[in-house]
Tab-separated table of C-alpha atoms in Angstrom:
chain	number	residue	atom	x	y	z
A	1	MET	CA	-9.526	5.579	-28.177
A	2	SER	CA	-8.479	6.477	-24.702
A	3	ARG	CA	-5.386	8.600	-24.275
A	4	HIS	CA	-3.771	8.794	-20.860
A	5	ALA	CA	-0.439	9.848	-19.449
A	6	CYS	CA	1.122	9.477	-16.040
A	7	SER	CA	4.418	10.498	-14.442
A	8	ALA	CA	6.468	9.431	-11.459
A	9	HIS	CA	9.513	11.302	-10.210
A	10	GLY	CA	12.480	10.340	-8.089
A	11	SER	CA	11.589	13.036	-5.572
A	12	CYS	CA	8.586	10.962	-4.540
A	13	GLY	CA	10.089	9.112	-1.643
A	14	ASP	CA	6.950	8.518	0.416
A	15	HIS	CA	4.156	6.446	-1.084
A	16	THR	CA	0.581	6.417	0.119
A	17	PRO	CA	-0.342	2.924	1.372
A	18	GLY	CA	-3.311	1.258	-0.298
A	19	ARG	CA	-3.153	3.169	-3.559
A	20	ARG	CA	-1.498	2.743	-6.901
A	21	ALA	CA	-0.404	5.305	-9.392
A	22	GLY	CA	-3.203	6.973	-11.307
A	23	GLN	CA	-6.034	5.753	-9.122
A	24	ARG	CA	-8.042	6.405	-6.006
A	25	THR	CA	-8.387	2.761	-5.025
A	26	GLY	CA	-6.059	-0.200	-4.655
A	27	ARG	CA	-7.061	-1.692	-8.017
A	28	THR	CA	-4.828	-1.340	-11.047
A	29	ARG	CA	-6.315	0.988	-13.653
A	30	ARG	CA	-7.844	-0.680	-16.714
A	31	THR	CA	-7.960	1.405	-19.847
A	32	SER	CA	-11.167	0.530	-21.671
A	33	GLY	CA	-13.955	3.078	-22.058
A	34	ARG	CA	-11.984	6.137	-20.917
A	35	ALA	CA	-12.369	9.608	-22.427
A	36	PRO	CA	-9.174	11.284	-23.680
A	37	ARG	CA	-7.335	13.010	-20.845
A	38	ILE	CA	-3.986	13.426	-19.137
A	39	VAL	CA	-3.252	11.833	-15.766
A	40	ALA	CA	-0.099	12.794	-13.883
A	41	ALA	CA	1.288	11.264	-10.727
A	42	LEU	CA	1.990	13.353	-7.645
A	43	CYS	CA	3.584	11.613	-4.704
A	44	GLY	CA	0.969	10.903	-2.042
A	45	THR	CA	-1.418	13.624	-3.236
A	46	ALA	CA	-4.960	13.406	-4.584
A	47	LEU	CA	-6.220	16.571	-6.287
A	48	ALA	CA	-9.701	17.709	-7.248
A	49	ALA	CA	-11.722	15.648	-9.713
A	50	GLY	CA	-10.428	15.986	-13.250
A	51	ALA	CA	-7.011	17.199	-12.064
A	52	PRO	CA	-3.811	15.149	-11.901
A	53	PHE	CA	-3.628	12.722	-8.980
A	54	ALA	CA	-1.572	9.724	-7.958
A	55	ALA	CA	-0.111	7.459	-5.344
A	56	ALA	CA	1.900	4.257	-5.440
A	57	VAL	CA	2.287	1.194	-3.264
A	58	PRO	CA	5.911	0.056	-2.935
A	59	ALA	CA	5.974	-3.724	-2.765
A	60	ALA	CA	8.535	-6.271	-3.842
A	61	ALA	CA	7.474	-9.143	-6.086
A	62	ALA	CA	8.999	-11.681	-8.435
A	63	PRO	CA	10.313	-10.093	-11.645
A	64	VAL	CA	7.961	-10.235	-14.614
A	65	THR	CA	9.503	-11.725	-17.737
A	66	GLY	CA	9.800	-9.219	-20.603
A	67	VAL	CA	7.684	-9.718	-23.703
A	68	ARG	CA	9.533	-10.043	-27.016
A	69	LEU	CA	7.932	-8.290	-29.966
A	70	ALA	CA	7.804	-9.536	-33.552
A	71	PRO	CA	10.727	-8.307	-35.695
A	72	ALA	CA	8.587	-5.953	-37.815
A	73	VAL	CA	7.154	-4.361	-34.678
A	74	ASP	CA	10.644	-4.145	-33.158
A	75	THR	CA	11.743	-2.078	-36.170
A	76	GLN	CA	8.809	0.295	-35.709
A	77	ALA	CA	9.448	0.490	-31.967
A	78	ASP	CA	13.178	1.145	-32.491
A	79	SER	CA	12.363	4.055	-34.777
A	80	ALA	CA	9.864	5.443	-32.263
A	81	GLN	CA	12.446	5.180	-29.472
A	82	ARG	CA	14.945	7.224	-31.462
A	83	GLN	CA	12.337	9.831	-32.373
A	84	VAL	CA	11.233	10.282	-28.758
A	85	LEU	CA	14.840	10.707	-27.616
A	86	THR	CA	15.422	13.309	-30.325
A	87	LEU	CA	12.266	15.213	-29.357
A	88	VAL	CA	13.218	15.082	-25.672
A	89	ASN	CA	16.668	16.483	-26.394
A	90	THR	CA	15.226	19.226	-28.586
A	91	GLN	CA	13.061	20.354	-25.668
A	92	ARG	CA	15.966	20.112	-23.238
A	93	SER	CA	18.216	22.182	-25.515
A	94	GLU	CA	15.578	24.905	-25.707
A	95	HIS	CA	15.502	24.993	-21.887
A	96	ARG	CA	19.302	24.893	-21.427
A	97	CYS	CA	19.458	21.323	-20.148
A	98	GLY	CA	22.072	18.867	-21.359
A	99	ALA	CA	21.103	16.189	-23.849
A	100	LEU	CA	20.136	12.761	-22.543
A	101	SER	CA	22.005	9.722	-23.819
A	102	ALA	CA	20.225	6.516	-24.760
A	103	SER	CA	20.608	3.844	-22.089
A	104	SER	CA	20.313	0.217	-23.180
A	105	ARG	CA	19.315	-0.852	-19.644
A	106	LEU	CA	16.665	1.856	-19.311
A	107	ASN	CA	15.450	1.065	-22.850
A	108	ARG	CA	14.934	-2.560	-21.808
A	109	MET	CA	13.185	-1.524	-18.596
A	110	ALA	CA	10.868	0.836	-20.506
A	111	THR	CA	10.250	-1.623	-23.354
A	112	ASP	CA	9.423	-4.467	-20.981
A	113	TYR	CA	7.010	-2.273	-19.036
A	114	SER	CA	5.192	-0.947	-22.104
A	115	ALA	CA	4.755	-4.553	-23.270
A	116	GLU	CA	3.561	-5.607	-19.820
A	117	MET	CA	0.947	-2.829	-19.689
A	118	GLY	CA	-0.221	-3.668	-23.207
A	119	THR	CA	-0.434	-7.432	-22.793
A	120	GLU	CA	-1.860	-7.312	-19.259
A	121	ASN	CA	-4.222	-4.408	-20.128
A	122	PHE	CA	-3.482	-2.037	-17.248
A	123	PHE	CA	-2.180	1.533	-16.983
A	124	SER	CA	-0.284	2.475	-13.852
A	125	HIS	CA	3.253	3.031	-12.591
A	126	THR	CA	2.565	0.125	-10.224
A	127	ASP	CA	2.192	-3.236	-11.938
A	128	PRO	CA	-0.389	-5.896	-10.984
A	129	ALA	CA	2.209	-7.563	-8.732
A	130	GLY	CA	2.585	-4.306	-6.780
A	131	ARG	CA	6.023	-3.304	-8.084
A	132	THR	CA	6.829	0.403	-8.504
A	133	PRO	CA	9.304	1.747	-11.075
A	134	TRP	CA	11.960	1.785	-8.352
A	135	ASP	CA	11.281	-1.886	-7.612
A	136	ARG	CA	11.607	-2.770	-11.291
A	137	ALA	CA	14.835	-0.782	-11.608
A	138	LYS	CA	16.290	-2.552	-8.577
A	139	ASP	CA	15.331	-5.950	-10.000
A	140	MET	CA	17.293	-5.070	-13.158
A	141	GLY	CA	20.337	-3.826	-11.236
A	142	ILE	CA	19.747	-0.195	-12.228
A	143	SER	CA	20.978	2.067	-9.434
A	144	ASP	CA	20.646	5.484	-11.110
A	145	PHE	CA	16.906	5.408	-11.906
A	146	GLY	CA	15.231	8.785	-11.390
A	147	GLY	CA	11.711	8.972	-12.811
A	148	GLU	CA	9.149	7.624	-15.250
A	149	ASN	CA	6.522	8.905	-17.671
A	150	ILE	CA	3.878	6.610	-19.153
A	151	ALA	CA	1.108	7.161	-21.691
A	152	VAL	CA	-1.338	5.190	-23.793
A	153	GLY	CA	-3.235	5.897	-26.998
A	154	GLN	CA	-1.072	8.553	-28.648
A	155	PRO	CA	-0.360	7.266	-32.182
A	156	THR	CA	3.051	8.843	-32.845
A	157	PRO	CA	6.184	9.930	-30.973
A	158	ARG	CA	5.307	13.592	-31.552
A	159	ALA	CA	1.769	13.080	-30.267
A	160	VAL	CA	2.932	11.456	-27.051
A	161	MET	CA	5.610	14.108	-26.542
A	162	ASP	CA	3.003	16.840	-27.032
A	163	ALA	CA	0.826	15.166	-24.392
A	164	TRP	CA	3.715	14.872	-21.933
A	165	MET	CA	4.934	18.431	-22.518
A	166	ASN	CA	1.421	19.779	-21.930
A	167	SER	CA	1.331	18.171	-18.466
A	168	SER	CA	3.430	19.859	-15.783
A	169	LYS	CA	4.513	16.640	-14.047
A	170	HIS	CA	5.655	14.905	-17.237
A	171	ARG	CA	7.295	18.098	-18.444
A	172	ALA	CA	9.194	18.313	-15.147
A	173	ASN	CA	10.727	14.884	-15.760
A	174	ILE	CA	11.643	15.692	-19.359
A	175	LEU	CA	13.243	19.010	-18.400
A	176	ASP	CA	14.960	17.845	-15.218
A	177	CYS	CA	18.569	18.900	-15.818
A	178	ARG	CA	19.795	16.377	-13.239
A	179	PHE	CA	18.941	13.476	-15.547
A	180	HIS	CA	21.596	12.262	-17.975
A	181	SER	CA	20.116	9.142	-19.593
A	182	LEU	CA	16.808	7.930	-20.994
A	183	GLY	CA	15.105	4.692	-21.912
A	184	VAL	CA	12.043	4.677	-24.164
A	185	GLY	CA	9.604	1.822	-24.638
A	186	VAL	CA	6.587	1.496	-26.908
A	187	TYR	CA	4.266	-1.462	-27.419
A	188	TYR	CA	1.917	-1.532	-30.409
A	189	GLY	CA	-1.177	-3.548	-29.614
A	190	ASP	CA	-4.923	-3.350	-29.082
A	191	GLY	CA	-5.782	-0.246	-27.062
A	192	GLY	CA	-2.316	1.242	-27.553
A	193	PRO	CA	0.300	2.268	-28.328
A	194	TRP	CA	1.644	1.998	-24.786
A	195	TRP	CA	4.533	4.382	-24.042
A	196	THR	CA	7.133	4.507	-21.270
A	197	GLN	CA	10.007	6.894	-20.571
A	198	ASP	CA	12.492	5.898	-17.846
A	199	PHE	CA	15.018	8.540	-16.777
A	200	GLY	CA	18.425	8.027	-15.167
A	201	TYR	CA	20.805	10.261	-13.232
């Protein structure tokens, strides 16, 4: 099973035209047949092969309707959301950052995006319609959005948190003391789970 992770941060104000997060071309990353690894997004920078790289194409598009999960899966996802928030706040406490509060709007943004990646079978901060996390936040009326982490293939909240904390770009989002709120989304489906963290100021 492939395991990937990617991060986007609010400090990335300039996006490289013609590329999307987590890839070197303009095509959205598909997740089949990938070896386990971590991929982190750096604004407008492509690093050496095997190292983190990223770019994103800001483009407005029609909002994508969120996918509703079955009740049993919702219960599992709700539990995972709470566990990720707890693990995030444990890390932040150890690094003298204030605890993040759960945000219902960021939870919906993250949940919708995890479901979209899982059902549409892509892995990128930029969706197939070309929308970045900042575009999606704007569409939902969220004005305090600050950054995003995504991952796929880690089976548990602790596994995905370990993957994010072992990547400098994801870790930077988690330990950014300027953030005050968090939304967590997880979608359980073929090729997943698909994870999203959305941070707010």
